[in-house]
PDB file of C-alpha atoms in Angstrom:
ATOM      1  CA  MET A   3     222.151 188.873  38.519  1.00 55.00           C
ATOM      2  CA  GLU A   4     219.025 188.386  36.444  1.00 69.00           C
ATOM      3  CA  THR A   5     216.590 187.176  39.088  1.00 87.00           C
ATOM      4  CA  LEU A   6     216.685 186.709  42.805  1.00 93.00           C
ATOM      5  CA  ASP A   7     216.301 183.176  44.101  1.00 95.00           C
ATOM      6  CA  LYS A   8     215.032 182.055  47.506  1.00 95.00           C
ATOM      7  CA  PHE A   9     218.485 182.389  49.076  1.00 97.00           C
ATOM      8  CA  ASP A  10     218.968 185.944  47.815  1.00 97.00           C
ATOM      9  CA  ILE A  11     215.513 186.916  49.105  1.00 96.00           C
ATOM     10  CA  ALA A  12     216.242 185.269  52.459  1.00 97.00           C
ATOM     11  CA  ILE A  13     219.563 187.130  52.703  1.00 98.00           C
ATOM     12  CA  LEU A  14     217.871 190.453  51.974  1.00 97.00           C
ATOM     13  CA  SER A  15     215.129 189.719  54.485  1.00 96.00           C
ATOM     14  CA  GLU A  16     217.532 188.754  57.260  1.00 97.00           C
ATOM     15  CA  LEU A  17     219.823 191.739  56.652  1.00 97.00           C
ATOM     16  CA  GLN A  18     216.834 194.108  56.781  1.00 95.00           C
ATOM     17  CA  ARG A  19     215.987 192.656  60.208  1.00 94.00           C
ATOM     18  CA  ASP A  20     219.558 192.788  61.496  1.00 95.00           C
ATOM     19  CA  ALA A  21     222.417 194.128  59.370  1.00 95.00           C
ATOM     20  CA  ARG A  22     224.885 193.345  62.175  1.00 96.00           C
ATOM     21  CA  LEU A  23     224.665 189.589  61.627  1.00 97.00           C
ATOM     22  CA  THR A  24     228.002 187.938  61.066  1.00 97.00           C
ATOM     23  CA  ASN A  25     228.353 186.069  57.795  1.00 97.00           C
ATOM     24  CA  ALA A  26     228.277 182.781  59.733  1.00 97.00           C
ATOM     25  CA  GLU A  27     225.012 183.742  61.479  1.00 98.00           C
ATOM     26  CA  LEU A  28     223.484 184.919  58.196  1.00 98.00           C
ATOM     27  CA  ALA A  29     224.548 181.743  56.393  1.00 98.00           C
ATOM     28  CA  GLN A  30     222.991 179.581  59.112  1.00 98.00           C
ATOM     29  CA  ARG A  31     219.715 181.525  59.026  1.00 97.00           C
ATOM     30  CA  VAL A  32     219.337 181.255  55.237  1.00 98.00           C
ATOM     31  CA  GLY A  33     220.545 177.662  54.904  1.00 97.00           C
ATOM     32  CA  LEU A  34     223.858 178.178  53.119  1.00 97.00           C
ATOM     33  CA  SER A  35     227.453 177.587  54.040  1.00 97.00           C
ATOM     34  CA  ALA A  36     229.557 180.658  54.828  1.00 97.00           C
ATOM     35  CA  ALA A  37     231.483 181.046  51.536  1.00 97.00           C
ATOM     36  CA  PRO A  38     228.473 180.942  49.163  1.00 97.00           C
ATOM     37  CA  CYS A  39     226.553 183.243  51.510  1.00 98.00           C
ATOM     38  CA  TRP A  40     229.405 185.763  51.529  1.00 98.00           C
ATOM     39  CA  ARG A  41     229.612 185.639  47.691  1.00 98.00           C
ATOM     40  CA  ARG A  42     225.871 186.230  47.396  1.00 97.00           C
ATOM     41  CA  VAL A  43     225.980 189.211  49.768  1.00 98.00           C
ATOM     42  CA  ARG A  44     228.852 190.726  47.770  1.00 98.00           C
ATOM     43  CA  MET A  45     226.932 190.184  44.512  1.00 97.00           C
ATOM     44  CA  LEU A  46     223.777 191.757  45.999  1.00 97.00           C
ATOM     45  CA  GLU A  47     225.893 194.768  46.984  1.00 97.00           C
ATOM     46  CA  GLU A  48     227.623 195.013  43.592  1.00 97.00           C
ATOM     47  CA  GLU A  49     224.307 194.716  41.721  1.00 96.00           C
ATOM     48  CA  GLY A  50     222.796 197.506  43.835  1.00 97.00           C
ATOM     49  CA  TYR A  51     220.185 195.481  45.730  1.00 97.00           C
ATOM     50  CA  ILE A  52     221.995 196.370  48.963  1.00 97.00           C
ATOM     51  CA  THR A  53     222.924 200.029  48.971  1.00 96.00           C
ATOM     52  CA  GLY A  54     224.346 200.376  52.478  1.00 95.00           C
ATOM     53  CA  TYR A  55     224.195 199.506  56.140  1.00 94.00           C
ATOM     54  CA  ARG A  56     223.220 201.868  58.939  1.00 90.00           C
ATOM     55  CA  ALA A  57     222.042 201.955  62.513  1.00 90.00           C
ATOM     56  CA  GLU A  58     218.442 202.973  63.197  1.00 89.00           C
ATOM     57  CA  LEU A  59     218.489 205.761  65.766  1.00 92.00           C
ATOM     58  CA  ASN A  60     215.700 206.789  68.128  1.00 93.00           C
ATOM     59  CA  ARG A  61     215.038 210.428  67.240  1.00 94.00           C
ATOM     60  CA  GLN A  62     213.159 211.129  70.491  1.00 94.00           C
ATOM     61  CA  MET A  63     216.085 209.825  72.579  1.00 96.00           C
ATOM     62  CA  LEU A  64     218.335 212.163  70.588  1.00 96.00           C
ATOM     63  CA  GLY A  65     216.143 215.167  71.375  1.00 97.00           C
ATOM     64  CA  LEU A  66     214.413 215.369  67.981  1.00 97.00           C
ATOM     65  CA  GLY A  67     210.798 215.214  69.164  1.00 96.00           C
ATOM     66  CA  VAL A  68     209.208 216.905  66.143  1.00 98.00           C
ATOM     67  CA  LEU A  69     208.681 215.206  62.798  1.00 98.00           C
ATOM     68  CA  ALA A  70     207.223 217.537  60.181  1.00 98.00           C
ATOM     69  CA  PHE A  71     205.969 216.737  56.698  1.00 98.00           C
ATOM     70  CA  VAL A  72     206.604 219.754  54.503  1.00 97.00           C
ATOM     71  CA  ARG A  73     205.161 220.106  51.012  1.00 96.00           C
ATOM     72  CA  LEU A  74     207.407 222.536  49.218  1.00 94.00           C
ATOM     73  CA  ASP A  75     206.218 224.399  46.121  1.00 90.00           C
ATOM     74  CA  ALA A  76     208.859 225.630  43.694  1.00 87.00           C
ATOM     75  CA  GLU A  77     208.468 228.855  41.699  1.00 83.00           C
ATOM     76  CA  ARG A  78     208.368 226.771  38.537  1.00 71.00           C
ATOM     77  CA  ASN A  79     209.066 223.142  37.739  1.00 66.00           C
ATOM     78  CA  SER A  80     211.810 223.367  35.151  1.00 68.00           C
ATOM     79  CA  GLY A  81     214.842 221.114  35.114  1.00 73.00           C
ATOM     80  CA  ASP A  82     217.407 223.721  36.116  1.00 82.00           C
ATOM     81  CA  VAL A  83     215.277 225.050  38.997  1.00 77.00           C
ATOM     82  CA  THR A  84     214.614 221.538  40.267  1.00 84.00           C
ATOM     83  CA  GLN A  85     218.301 220.576  40.151  1.00 89.00           C
ATOM     84  CA  VAL A  86     219.370 223.672  42.098  1.00 91.00           C
ATOM     85  CA  LEU A  87     216.687 223.052  44.713  1.00 91.00           C
ATOM     86  CA  GLU A  88     217.533 219.332  44.986  1.00 92.00           C
ATOM     87  CA  ALA A  89     221.214 220.141  45.532  1.00 95.00           C
ATOM     88  CA  ALA A  90     220.346 222.614  48.303  1.00 96.00           C
ATOM     89  CA  ILE A  91     217.976 220.137  49.996  1.00 96.00           C
ATOM     90  CA  ARG A  92     220.660 217.408  50.019  1.00 97.00           C
ATOM     91  CA  GLN A  93     222.910 219.675  52.108  1.00 97.00           C
ATOM     92  CA  ILE A  94     220.463 220.104  55.012  1.00 98.00           C
ATOM     93  CA  PRO A  95     220.753 217.384  57.681  1.00 97.00           C
ATOM     94  CA  GLU A  96     217.385 218.220  59.305  1.00 98.00           C
ATOM     95  CA  ILE A  97     215.708 217.098  56.059  1.00 98.00           C
ATOM     96  CA  VAL A  98     215.834 213.333  56.483  1.00 96.00           C
ATOM     97  CA  SER A  99     213.757 212.466  53.426  1.00 96.00           C
ATOM     98  CA  CYS A 100     212.770 214.256  50.223  1.00 96.00           C
ATOM     99  CA  HIS A 101     210.520 213.048  47.422  1.00 95.00           C
ATOM    100  CA  TYR A 102     209.653 214.693  44.125  1.00 89.00           C
ATOM    101  CA  ILE A 103     205.854 214.363  44.094  1.00 90.00           C
ATOM    102  CA  SER A 104     202.903 214.442  41.736  1.00 88.00           C
ATOM    103  CA  GLY A 105     199.847 216.572  42.374  1.00 83.00           C
ATOM    104  CA  THR A 106     200.045 219.775  44.369  1.00 81.00           C
ATOM    105  CA  GLY A 107     203.575 220.752  45.303  1.00 79.00           C
ATOM    106  CA  THR A 108     206.999 219.918  43.997  1.00 85.00           C
ATOM    107  CA  PHE A 109     208.658 218.109  46.912  1.00 92.00           C
ATOM    108  CA  GLU A 110     207.500 216.341  50.071  1.00 96.00           C
ATOM    109  CA  LEU A 111     210.075 216.632  52.847  1.00 97.00           C
ATOM    110  CA  GLN A 112     210.382 214.918  56.187  1.00 97.00           C
ATOM    111  CA  VAL A 113     212.064 217.271  58.614  1.00 98.00           C
ATOM    112  CA  VAL A 114     213.143 216.565  62.186  1.00 98.00           C
ATOM    113  CA  SER A 115     213.548 219.187  64.877  1.00 98.00           C
ATOM    114  CA  ARG A 116     213.911 219.498  68.655  1.00 98.00           C
ATOM    115  CA  ASP A 117     210.583 221.231  69.234  1.00 97.00           C
ATOM    116  CA  LEU A 118     207.949 223.404  67.528  1.00 97.00           C
ATOM    117  CA  HIS A 119     209.800 226.640  68.245  1.00 98.00           C
ATOM    118  CA  THR A 120     213.009 225.281  66.715  1.00 98.00           C
ATOM    119  CA  PHE A 121     211.099 223.982  63.689  1.00 98.00           C
ATOM    120  CA  SER A 122     209.344 227.316  63.216  1.00 98.00           C
ATOM    121  CA  GLN A 123     212.658 229.144  63.227  1.00 98.00           C
ATOM    122  CA  PHE A 124     214.170 226.557  60.853  1.00 98.00           C
ATOM    123  CA  ALA A 125     211.236 226.950  58.438  1.00 97.00           C
ATOM    124  CA  ARG A 126     211.576 230.765  58.473  1.00 97.00           C
ATOM    125  CA  ASP A 127     215.359 230.857  58.276  1.00 97.00           C
ATOM    126  CA  VAL A 128     216.150 227.876  56.060  1.00 98.00           C
ATOM    127  CA  LEU A 129     213.242 226.240  54.233  1.00 97.00           C
ATOM    128  CA  ILE A 130     211.489 229.323  52.880  1.00 96.00           C
ATOM    129  CA  ASN A 131     214.883 230.706  51.799  1.00 96.00           C
ATOM    130  CA  LEU A 132     215.859 227.693  49.729  1.00 95.00           C
ATOM    131  CA  PRO A 133     216.440 228.669  46.094  1.00 92.00           C
ATOM    132  CA  HIS A 134     213.249 228.980  44.013  1.00 89.00           C
ATOM    133  CA  VAL A 135     210.844 228.168  46.861  1.00 93.00           C
ATOM    134  CA  LYS A 136     207.409 229.710  46.433  1.00 92.00           C
ATOM    135  CA  ASP A 137     205.499 228.251  49.377  1.00 93.00           C
ATOM    136  CA  LEU A 138     205.538 225.708  52.219  1.00 95.00           C
ATOM    137  CA  HIS A 139     202.700 223.629  53.681  1.00 96.00           C
ATOM    138  CA  THR A 140     203.484 221.778  56.901  1.00 97.00           C
ATOM    139  CA  SER A 141     201.817 218.937  58.805  1.00 97.00           C
ATOM    140  CA  PHE A 142     203.168 217.484  62.026  1.00 98.00           C
ATOM    141  CA  SER A 143     203.306 213.881  63.137  1.00 96.00           C
ATOM    142  CA  LEU A 144     201.219 213.389  66.266  1.00 96.00           C
ATOM    143  CA  GLY A 145     202.579 209.880  66.774  1.00 93.00           C
ATOM    144  CA  GLU A 146     204.221 207.122  64.776  1.00 91.00           C
ATOM    145  CA  VAL A 147     202.170 204.039  64.008  1.00 92.00           C
ATOM    146  CA  LYS A 148     204.866 202.419  61.884  1.00 88.00           C
ATOM    147  CA  ALA A 149     208.309 203.707  60.998  1.00 84.00           C
ATOM    148  CA  SER A 150     210.148 200.880  59.311  1.00 79.00           C
ATOM    149  CA  GLY A 151     212.640 201.177  56.539  1.00 80.00           C
ATOM    150  CA  ALA A 152     212.244 197.498  55.709  1.00 86.00           C
ATOM    151  CA  LEU A 153     210.847 196.785  52.254  1.00 89.00           C
ATOM    152  CA  PRO A 154     208.329 194.005  51.609  1.00 91.00           C
ATOM    153  CA  LEU A 155     209.900 191.109  49.707  1.00 92.00           C
ATOM    154  CA  THR A 156     207.001 188.652  49.435  1.00 89.00           C
ATOM    155  CA  HIS A 157     206.280 189.738  45.852  1.00 89.00           C
ATOM    156  CA  LEU A 158     209.674 188.308  44.863  1.00 89.00           C
ATOM    157  CA  GLU A 159     208.908 184.827  46.117  1.00 81.00           C
ATOM    158  CA  LYS A 160     207.674 182.247  43.637  1.00 68.00           C
ATOM    159  CA  HIS A 161     204.003 181.542  44.314  1.00 50.00           C
ATOM    160  CA  SER A 162     202.295 178.401  43.078  1.00 37.00           C
ATOM    161  CA  TYR A 163     198.539 178.800  42.807  1.00 36.00           C
TER     162      TYR A 163
END
């Protein structure tokens, strides 16, 4: 698929809002019949525009009241060190997001935990003992203003000025 048209963008937008829509509901919302809508969704999946479907869970309701942002500094930033550290990070469920960053630090992690005591123990027992970790710098979320995984799509729409 070379470019996304208005139907593809509408499909992506609707599925970001509610991935549980039936194909019939999705087709109606985007102005297509069911078969072409289904083919477009399959193509968007095959092309990698849609990478999966998941439920959004309320971390506080699940007893994960602490969200920490952890800047992790590696001993050195060579390819082999980074790959070993990345592999270790991928195995830890409490790390819900990890980004290789520019500036100070090597990685920025988002870590969830039950409470500050549990996080402190996790940082001492797990994070600082990850392979090739030199230092950790932690900030805590004091409240979420916006926590959406939805991506903006307006830049894909054809604008006539």
